Amino acid sequence: MVEKVALVTGASRGIGAAVARRAVAAGYTVALNYRRDETAARSVLRDLDAAGPGGLLVRADVGDEAEVVGMFETIDRELGRLDALVNNAGILFPRSRVVDVDAARLTELYRVNVTGTFLCCREAVRRMSTRSGGSGGAIVNVSSVGSKAGGAGFFVDYASSKGAIDVLTKGLGGEVAADGVRVNAVRPGLIDTDIHDGFGIENWVERVAPTLPMGRAGTVDEVADAVLWLLSDAARYCTGSILDVTGGG
Ligand code: NAP
């Protein structure tokens, strides 16, 4: 019998894959969401199956409402419960100033980063909330230090999408605080992952890392540890909280 289940979105690589590995180590059965790269997702799943309760692959574009609803129904059917949700899936477009941003880019960025997070929160709360017969749960949203810094000259569009995540975290956290559901966020700084590959600046991570207070980029495991803490009972009095994981930046 499955004891506790966590859905991690965008878990085929990067921070999401690290969260999925940490979640299995903490005893969760993981519903591992990916959008495109099934081979990469299967490789993470093999690690989960070898390390603990294992997992289930659930393909869905988080910005597509029908696919999100289908993903949660698959989890209901295959795993029978949901205790934790990590809204990690997110995209970043190549560097741009606001004067060069068009509507198509904004629409896609907000569809994935904002609408996707809202839809997954909605489906999770419907299952977890004691108000609707659930037994409680915890949600962690993955924001970005960009929401504080603004991303001037590089990614104001992306930073503003993460600002929406901060507000969602605070607002939904208050909305369901009395219903057994905690909603928190991590706000990573510069983390060495593939998300920077299409950013349009050669060696972005290597160039920025020495300018940070700790003098280095963060690792995916350092973010995953913060996520797992927020999901855990050790964080039972935290909701609507945003934890910076930025090496002081
Ligand atoms: P990454 O290596 O590019 O991984 C992103 C993951 O999200 C991939 O598994 C990707 O899967 C998935 N994804 C993208 N769009 C999706 C969609 N519509 N539906 C479902 N899955 C989708 O990025 P990362 O650096 O690990 O970033 C993870 C999160 O951390 C993002 O929210 C990002 O904004 C945030 N963050 C990252 C940094 C950093 O410096 N790396 C800093 C602050 C915040 P597919 O390829 O299959 O689409």
PDB file of N, CA, C and O in Angstrom, residues 23-83:
ATOM      1  N   ALA A  23      12.654  13.281  -2.570  1.00  0.00           N
ATOM      2  CA  ALA A  23      11.330  12.900  -2.064  1.00  0.00           C
ATOM      3  C   ALA A  23      11.241  11.388  -1.853  1.00  0.00           C
ATOM      4  O   ALA A  23      10.690  10.922  -0.848  1.00  0.00           O
ATOM      5  N   VAL A  24      11.805  10.621  -2.779  1.00  0.00           N
ATOM      6  CA  VAL A  24      11.809   9.170  -2.607  1.00  0.00           C
ATOM      7  C   VAL A  24      12.635   8.795  -1.376  1.00  0.00           C
ATOM      8  O   VAL A  24      12.231   7.934  -0.577  1.00  0.00           O
ATOM      9  N   ALA A  25      13.748   9.471  -1.180  1.00  0.00           N
ATOM     10  CA  ALA A  25      14.579   9.196  -0.002  1.00  0.00           C
ATOM     11  C   ALA A  25      13.810   9.510   1.284  1.00  0.00           C
ATOM     12  O   ALA A  25      14.060   8.899   2.329  1.00  0.00           O
ATOM     13  N   ALA A  26      12.870  10.456   1.207  1.00  0.00           N
ATOM     14  CA  ALA A  26      12.069  10.814   2.384  1.00  0.00           C
ATOM     15  C   ALA A  26      10.830   9.925   2.526  1.00  0.00           C
ATOM     16  O   ALA A  26      10.004  10.153   3.414  1.00  0.00           O
ATOM     17  N   GLY A  27      10.689   8.941   1.644  1.00  0.00           N
ATOM     18  CA  GLY A  27       9.606   7.964   1.799  1.00  0.00           C
ATOM     19  C   GLY A  27       8.382   8.190   0.931  1.00  0.00           C
ATOM     20  O   GLY A  27       7.399   7.455   1.036  1.00  0.00           O
ATOM     21  N   TYR A  28       8.427   9.194   0.065  1.00  0.00           N
ATOM     22  CA  TYR A  28       7.294   9.430  -0.836  1.00  0.00           C
ATOM     23  C   TYR A  28       7.355   8.486  -2.030  1.00  0.00           C
ATOM     24  O   TYR A  28       8.435   8.195  -2.550  1.00  0.00           O
ATOM     25  N   THR A  29       6.203   8.059  -2.504  1.00  0.00           N
ATOM     26  CA  THR A  29       6.080   7.548  -3.858  1.00  0.00           C
ATOM     27  C   THR A  29       5.884   8.790  -4.726  1.00  0.00           C
ATOM     28  O   THR A  29       5.070   9.659  -4.395  1.00  0.00           O
ATOM     29  N   VAL A  30       6.642   8.895  -5.821  1.00  0.00           N
ATOM     30  CA  VAL A  30       6.653  10.141  -6.589  1.00  0.00           C
ATOM     31  C   VAL A  30       5.930   9.985  -7.922  1.00  0.00           C
ATOM     32  O   VAL A  30       6.230   9.079  -8.701  1.00  0.00           O
ATOM     33  N   ALA A  31       4.976  10.868  -8.163  1.00  0.00           N
ATOM     34  CA  ALA A  31       4.399  11.019  -9.497  1.00  0.00           C
ATOM     35  C   ALA A  31       5.287  12.018 -10.218  1.00  0.00           C
ATOM     36  O   ALA A  31       5.365  13.180  -9.830  1.00  0.00           O
ATOM     37  N   LEU A  32       5.981  11.528 -11.219  1.00  0.00           N
ATOM     38  CA  LEU A  32       7.043  12.296 -11.877  1.00  0.00           C
ATOM     39  C   LEU A  32       6.513  12.865 -13.194  1.00  0.00           C
ATOM     40  O   LEU A  32       6.310  12.148 -14.154  1.00  0.00           O
ATOM     41  N   ASN A  33       6.257  14.165 -13.178  1.00  0.00           N
ATOM     42  CA  ASN A  33       5.701  14.817 -14.382  1.00  0.00           C
ATOM     43  C   ASN A  33       6.820  15.288 -15.306  1.00  0.00           C
ATOM     44  O   ASN A  33       7.854  15.778 -14.857  1.00  0.00           O
ATOM     45  N   TYR A  34       6.570  15.133 -16.599  1.00  0.00           N
ATOM     46  CA  TYR A  34       7.465  15.688 -17.614  1.00  0.00           C
ATOM     47  C   TYR A  34       6.583  16.102 -18.786  1.00  0.00           C
ATOM     48  O   TYR A  34       5.410  15.714 -18.860  1.00  0.00           O
ATOM     49  N   ARG A  35       7.152  16.858 -19.704  1.00  0.00           N
ATOM     50  CA  ARG A  35       6.369  17.265 -20.870  1.00  0.00           C
ATOM     51  C   ARG A  35       6.873  16.584 -22.139  1.00  0.00           C
ATOM     52  O   ARG A  35       6.135  15.928 -22.831  1.00  0.00           O
ATOM     53  N   ARG A  36       8.176  16.722 -22.436  1.00  0.00           N
ATOM     54  CA  ARG A  36       8.677  16.285 -23.750  1.00  0.00           C
ATOM     55  C   ARG A  36       9.610  15.085 -23.684  1.00  0.00           C
ATOM     56  O   ARG A  36       9.518  14.186 -24.496  1.00  0.00           O
ATOM     57  N   ASP A  37      10.536  15.120 -22.739  1.00  0.00           N
ATOM     58  CA  ASP A  37      11.676  14.206 -22.808  1.00  0.00           C
ATOM     59  C   ASP A  37      11.418  12.936 -21.997  1.00  0.00           C
ATOM     60  O   ASP A  37      11.859  12.791 -20.858  1.00  0.00           O
ATOM     61  N   GLU A  38      10.739  11.978 -22.633  1.00  0.00           N
ATOM     62  CA  GLU A  38      10.381  10.751 -21.920  1.00  0.00           C
ATOM     63  C   GLU A  38      11.618   9.940 -21.544  1.00  0.00           C
ATOM     64  O   GLU A  38      11.658   9.307 -20.484  1.00  0.00           O
ATOM     65  N   THR A  39      12.637   9.963 -22.403  1.00  0.00           N
ATOM     66  CA  THR A  39      13.855   9.186 -22.109  1.00  0.00           C
ATOM     67  C   THR A  39      14.498   9.687 -20.824  1.00  0.00           C
ATOM     68  O   THR A  39      14.875   8.897 -19.943  1.00  0.00           O
ATOM     69  N   ALA A  40      14.601  11.022 -20.691  1.00  0.00           N
ATOM     70  CA  ALA A  40      15.192  11.592 -19.475  1.00  0.00           C
ATOM     71  C   ALA A  40      14.317  11.279 -18.264  1.00  0.00           C
ATOM     72  O   ALA A  40      14.818  10.920 -17.189  1.00  0.00           O
ATOM     73  N   ALA A  41      12.994  11.383 -18.429  1.00  0.00           N
ATOM     74  CA  ALA A  41      12.088  11.110 -17.309  1.00  0.00           C
ATOM     75  C   ALA A  41      12.201   9.643 -16.877  1.00  0.00           C
ATOM     76  O   ALA A  41      12.226   9.339 -15.679  1.00  0.00           O
ATOM     77  N   ARG A  42      12.324   8.739 -17.862  1.00  0.00           N
ATOM     78  CA  ARG A  42      12.457   7.312 -17.523  1.00  0.00           C
ATOM     79  C   ARG A  42      13.751   7.043 -16.768  1.00  0.00           C
ATOM     80  O   ARG A  42      13.812   6.189 -15.886  1.00  0.00           O
ATOM     81  N   SER A  43      14.785   7.780 -17.113  1.00  0.00           N
ATOM     82  CA  SER A  43      16.066   7.588 -16.429  1.00  0.00           C
ATOM     83  C   SER A  43      15.967   8.038 -14.956  1.00  0.00           C
ATOM     84  O   SER A  43      16.475   7.371 -14.056  1.00  0.00           O
ATOM     85  N   VAL A  44      15.248   9.162 -14.697  1.00  0.00           N
ATOM     86  CA  VAL A  44      15.037   9.588 -13.300  1.00  0.00           C
ATOM     87  C   VAL A  44      14.183   8.543 -12.579  1.00  0.00           C
ATOM     88  O   VAL A  44      14.473   8.162 -11.438  1.00  0.00           O
ATOM     89  N   LEU A  45      13.175   8.027 -13.264  1.00  0.00           N
ATOM     90  CA  LEU A  45      12.284   7.026 -12.654  1.00  0.00           C
ATOM     91  C   LEU A  45      13.065   5.774 -12.227  1.00  0.00           C
ATOM     92  O   LEU A  45      12.807   5.209 -11.168  1.00  0.00           O
ATOM     93  N   ARG A  46      14.043   5.380 -13.043  1.00  0.00           N
ATOM     94  CA  ARG A  46      14.859   4.209 -12.681  1.00  0.00           C
ATOM     95  C   ARG A  46      15.582   4.448 -11.358  1.00  0.00           C
ATOM     96  O   ARG A  46      15.665   3.562 -10.515  1.00  0.00           O
ATOM     97  N   ASP A  47      16.103   5.675 -11.165  1.00  0.00           N
ATOM     98  CA  ASP A  47      16.770   6.013  -9.895  1.00  0.00           C
ATOM     99  C   ASP A  47      15.780   5.901  -8.737  1.00  0.00           C
ATOM    100  O   ASP A  47      16.108   5.403  -7.662  1.00  0.00           O
ATOM    101  N   LEU A  48      14.545   6.393  -8.967  1.00  0.00           N
ATOM    102  CA  LEU A  48      13.545   6.368  -7.897  1.00  0.00           C
ATOM    103  C   LEU A  48      13.191   4.934  -7.524  1.00  0.00           C
ATOM    104  O   LEU A  48      13.081   4.592  -6.348  1.00  0.00           O
ATOM    105  N   ASP A  49      13.017   4.100  -8.560  1.00  0.00           N
ATOM    106  CA  ASP A  49      12.634   2.717  -8.300  1.00  0.00           C
ATOM    107  C   ASP A  49      13.730   1.981  -7.551  1.00  0.00           C
ATOM    108  O   ASP A  49      13.456   1.112  -6.721  1.00  0.00           O
ATOM    109  N   ALA A  50      14.999   2.365  -7.820  1.00  0.00           N
ATOM    110  CA  ALA A  50      16.121   1.700  -7.155  1.00  0.00           C
ATOM    111  C   ALA A  50      16.275   2.184  -5.715  1.00  0.00           C
ATOM    112  O   ALA A  50      16.797   1.472  -4.857  1.00  0.00           O
ATOM    113  N   ALA A  51      15.798   3.410  -5.428  1.00  0.00           N
ATOM    114  CA  ALA A  51      16.128   4.037  -4.145  1.00  0.00           C
ATOM    115  C   ALA A  51      15.058   3.896  -3.069  1.00  0.00           C
ATOM    116  O   ALA A  51      15.341   4.082  -1.888  1.00  0.00           O
ATOM    117  N   GLY A  52      13.824   3.610  -3.421  1.00  0.00           N
ATOM    118  CA  GLY A  52      12.802   3.622  -2.377  1.00  0.00           C
ATOM    119  C   GLY A  52      11.449   3.237  -2.915  1.00  0.00           C
ATOM    120  O   GLY A  52      11.358   2.356  -3.774  1.00  0.00           O
ATOM    121  N   PRO A  53      10.398   3.918  -2.464  1.00  0.00           N
ATOM    122  CA  PRO A  53       9.041   3.542  -2.894  1.00  0.00           C
ATOM    123  C   PRO A  53       8.824   3.680  -4.399  1.00  0.00           C
ATOM    124  O   PRO A  53       7.857   3.138  -4.934  1.00  0.00           O
ATOM    125  N   GLY A  54       9.714   4.410  -5.092  1.00  0.00           N
ATOM    126  CA  GLY A  54       9.620   4.460  -6.550  1.00  0.00           C
ATOM    127  C   GLY A  54       8.662   5.515  -7.048  1.00  0.00           C
ATOM    128  O   GLY A  54       8.338   6.469  -6.341  1.00  0.00           O
ATOM    129  N   GLY A  55       8.221   5.342  -8.302  1.00  0.00           N
ATOM    130  CA  GLY A  55       7.410   6.409  -8.872  1.00  0.00           C
ATOM    131  C   GLY A  55       6.573   5.975 -10.038  1.00  0.00           C
ATOM    132  O   GLY A  55       6.544   4.806 -10.428  1.00  0.00           O
ATOM    133  N   LEU A  56       5.882   6.976 -10.572  1.00  0.00           N
ATOM    134  CA  LEU A  56       4.964   6.791 -11.699  1.00  0.00           C
ATOM    135  C   LEU A  56       5.189   7.964 -12.643  1.00  0.00           C
ATOM    136  O   LEU A  56       5.185   9.118 -12.204  1.00  0.00           O
ATOM    137  N   LEU A  57       5.377   7.676 -13.935  1.00  0.00           N
ATOM    138  CA  LEU A  57       5.540   8.767 -14.906  1.00  0.00           C
ATOM    139  C   LEU A  57       4.171   9.321 -15.277  1.00  0.00           C
ATOM    140  O   LEU A  57       3.260   8.564 -15.609  1.00  0.00           O
ATOM    141  N   VAL A  58       4.032  10.651 -15.222  1.00  0.00           N
ATOM    142  CA  VAL A  58       2.774  11.278 -15.638  1.00  0.00           C
ATOM    143  C   VAL A  58       3.091  12.421 -16.599  1.00  0.00           C
ATOM    144  O   VAL A  58       3.510  13.485 -16.197  1.00  0.00           O
ATOM    145  N   ARG A  59       2.884  12.162 -17.902  1.00  0.00           N
ATOM    146  CA  ARG A  59       3.159  13.189 -18.897  1.00  0.00           C
ATOM    147  C   ARG A  59       2.032  14.202 -18.955  1.00  0.00           C
ATOM    148  O   ARG A  59       0.849  13.830 -19.002  1.00  0.00           O
ATOM    149  N   ALA A  60       2.373  15.474 -18.907  1.00  0.00           N
ATOM    150  CA  ALA A  60       1.361  16.525 -19.094  1.00  0.00           C
ATOM    151  C   ALA A  60       2.086  17.849 -19.280  1.00  0.00           C
ATOM    152  O   ALA A  60       3.114  18.101 -18.666  1.00  0.00           O
ATOM    153  N   ASP A  61       1.510  18.678 -20.137  1.00  0.00           N
ATOM    154  CA  ASP A  61       1.935  20.072 -20.229  1.00  0.00           C
ATOM    155  C   ASP A  61       1.172  20.804 -19.131  1.00  0.00           C
ATOM    156  O   ASP A  61      -0.069  20.876 -19.178  1.00  0.00           O
ATOM    157  N   VAL A  62       1.878  21.362 -18.152  1.00  0.00           N
ATOM    158  CA  VAL A  62       1.171  21.938 -17.002  1.00  0.00           C
ATOM    159  C   VAL A  62       0.325  23.156 -17.377  1.00  0.00           C
ATOM    160  O   VAL A  62      -0.551  23.552 -16.626  1.00  0.00           O
ATOM    161  N   GLY A  63       0.588  23.732 -18.542  1.00  0.00           N
ATOM    162  CA  GLY A  63      -0.202  24.886 -18.969  1.00  0.00           C
ATOM    163  C   GLY A  63      -1.465  24.512 -19.717  1.00  0.00           C
ATOM    164  O   GLY A  63      -2.219  25.387 -20.156  1.00  0.00           O
ATOM    165  N   ASP A  64      -1.714  23.224 -19.881  1.00  0.00           N
ATOM    166  CA  ASP A  64      -2.892  22.739 -20.615  1.00  0.00           C
ATOM    167  C   ASP A  64      -3.878  22.154 -19.600  1.00  0.00           C
ATOM    168  O   ASP A  64      -3.607  21.120 -18.975  1.00  0.00           O
ATOM    169  N   GLU A  65      -5.027  22.805 -19.459  1.00  0.00           N
ATOM    170  CA  GLU A  65      -5.968  22.442 -18.392  1.00  0.00           C
ATOM    171  C   GLU A  65      -6.422  20.984 -18.478  1.00  0.00           C
ATOM    172  O   GLU A  65      -6.439  20.270 -17.473  1.00  0.00           O
ATOM    173  N   ALA A  66      -6.766  20.533 -19.689  1.00  0.00           N
ATOM    174  CA  ALA A  66      -7.258  19.153 -19.835  1.00  0.00           C
ATOM    175  C   ALA A  66      -6.160  18.150 -19.466  1.00  0.00           C
ATOM    176  O   ALA A  66      -6.420  17.125 -18.817  1.00  0.00           O
ATOM    177  N   GLU A  67      -4.925  18.458 -19.856  1.00  0.00           N
ATOM    178  CA  GLU A  67      -3.826  17.537 -19.534  1.00  0.00           C
ATOM    179  C   GLU A  67      -3.554  17.517 -18.027  1.00  0.00           C
ATOM    180  O   GLU A  67      -3.227  16.473 -17.458  1.00  0.00           O
ATOM    181  N   VAL A  68      -3.674  18.677 -17.373  1.00  0.00           N
ATOM    182  CA  VAL A  68      -3.454  18.728 -15.918  1.00  0.00           C
ATOM    183  C   VAL A  68      -4.532  17.913 -15.198  1.00  0.00           C
ATOM    184  O   VAL A  68      -4.232  17.099 -14.314  1.00  0.00           O
ATOM    185  N   VAL A  69      -5.785  18.103 -15.600  1.00  0.00           N
ATOM    186  CA  VAL A  69      -6.880  17.349 -14.977  1.00  0.00           C
ATOM    187  C   VAL A  69      -6.651  15.851 -15.186  1.00  0.00           C
ATOM    188  O   VAL A  69      -6.775  15.042 -14.253  1.00  0.00           O
ATOM    189  N   GLY A  70      -6.243  15.468 -16.404  1.00  0.00           N
ATOM    190  CA  GLY A  70      -5.972  14.059 -16.704  1.00  0.00           C
ATOM    191  C   GLY A  70      -4.835  13.504 -15.852  1.00  0.00           C
ATOM    192  O   GLY A  70      -4.894  12.362 -15.384  1.00  0.00           O
ATOM    193  N   MET A  71      -3.811  14.329 -15.644  1.00  0.00           N
ATOM    194  CA  MET A  71      -2.661  13.885 -14.836  1.00  0.00           C
ATOM    195  C   MET A  71      -3.100  13.584 -13.398  1.00  0.00           C
ATOM    196  O   MET A  71      -2.729  12.552 -12.824  1.00  0.00           O
ATOM    197  N   PHE A  72      -3.896  14.475 -12.820  1.00  0.00           N
ATOM    198  CA  PHE A  72      -4.343  14.241 -11.437  1.00  0.00           C
ATOM    199  C   PHE A  72      -5.275  13.025 -11.363  1.00  0.00           C
ATOM    200  O   PHE A  72      -5.242  12.265 -10.394  1.00  0.00           O
ATOM    201  N   GLU A  73      -6.082  12.818 -12.402  1.00  0.00           N
ATOM    202  CA  GLU A  73      -6.968  11.640 -12.395  1.00  0.00           C
ATOM    203  C   GLU A  73      -6.142  10.356 -12.498  1.00  0.00           C
ATOM    204  O   GLU A  73      -6.488   9.336 -11.893  1.00  0.00           O
ATOM    205  N   THR A  74      -5.039  10.398 -13.252  1.00  0.00           N
ATOM    206  CA  THR A  74      -4.154   9.227 -13.327  1.00  0.00           C
ATOM    207  C   THR A  74      -3.574   8.920 -11.948  1.00  0.00           C
ATOM    208  O   THR A  74      -3.489   7.765 -11.525  1.00  0.00           O
ATOM    209  N   ILE A  75      -3.165   9.980 -11.237  1.00  0.00           N
ATOM    210  CA  ILE A  75      -2.613   9.775  -9.885  1.00  0.00           C
ATOM    211  C   ILE A  75      -3.683   9.181  -8.958  1.00  0.00           C
ATOM    212  O   ILE A  75      -3.414   8.249  -8.195  1.00  0.00           O
ATOM    213  N   ASP A  76      -4.920   9.709  -9.054  1.00  0.00           N
ATOM    214  CA  ASP A  76      -6.025   9.164  -8.232  1.00  0.00           C
ATOM    215  C   ASP A  76      -6.157   7.656  -8.485  1.00  0.00           C
ATOM    216  O   ASP A  76      -6.273   6.857  -7.556  1.00  0.00           O
ATOM    217  N   ARG A  77      -6.148   7.324  -9.784  1.00  0.00           N
ATOM    218  CA  ARG A  77      -6.412   5.938 -10.180  1.00  0.00           C
ATOM    219  C   ARG A  77      -5.253   5.013  -9.813  1.00  0.00           C
ATOM    220  O   ARG A  77      -5.459   3.928  -9.270  1.00  0.00           O
ATOM    221  N   GLU A  78      -4.015   5.462 -10.090  1.00  0.00           N
ATOM    222  CA  GLU A  78      -2.853   4.571  -9.946  1.00  0.00           C
ATOM    223  C   GLU A  78      -2.278   4.560  -8.534  1.00  0.00           C
ATOM    224  O   GLU A  78      -1.743   3.554  -8.092  1.00  0.00           O
ATOM    225  N   LEU A  79      -2.358   5.716  -7.847  1.00  0.00           N
ATOM    226  CA  LEU A  79      -1.696   5.804  -6.539  1.00  0.00           C
ATOM    227  C   LEU A  79      -2.685   6.027  -5.391  1.00  0.00           C
ATOM    228  O   LEU A  79      -2.351   5.781  -4.234  1.00  0.00           O
ATOM    229  N   GLY A  80      -3.858   6.546  -5.711  1.00  0.00           N
ATOM    230  CA  GLY A  80      -4.937   6.587  -4.720  1.00  0.00           C
ATOM    231  C   GLY A  80      -4.881   7.702  -3.697  1.00  0.00           C
ATOM    232  O   GLY A  80      -5.776   7.786  -2.847  1.00  0.00           O
ATOM    233  N   ARG A  81      -3.865   8.561  -3.743  1.00  0.00           N
ATOM    234  CA  ARG A  81      -3.803   9.654  -2.780  1.00  0.00           C
ATOM    235  C   ARG A  81      -2.804  10.710  -3.251  1.00  0.00           C
ATOM    236  O   ARG A  81      -2.000  10.453  -4.156  1.00  0.00           O
ATOM    237  N   LEU A  82      -2.840  11.878  -2.622  1.00  0.00           N
ATOM    238  CA  LEU A  82      -1.851  12.918  -2.921  1.00  0.00           C
ATOM    239  C   LEU A  82      -1.581  13.703  -1.639  1.00  0.00           C
ATOM    240  O   LEU A  82      -2.498  14.269  -1.044  1.00  0.00           O
ATOM    241  N   ASP A  83      -0.332  13.715  -1.223  1.00  0.00           N
ATOM    242  CA  ASP A  83       0.044  14.387   0.028  1.00  0.00           C
ATOM    243  C   ASP A  83       0.878  15.638  -0.199  1.00  0.00           C
ATOM    244  O   ASP A  83       0.922  16.509   0.663  1.00  0.00           O
TER     245      ASP A  83
END
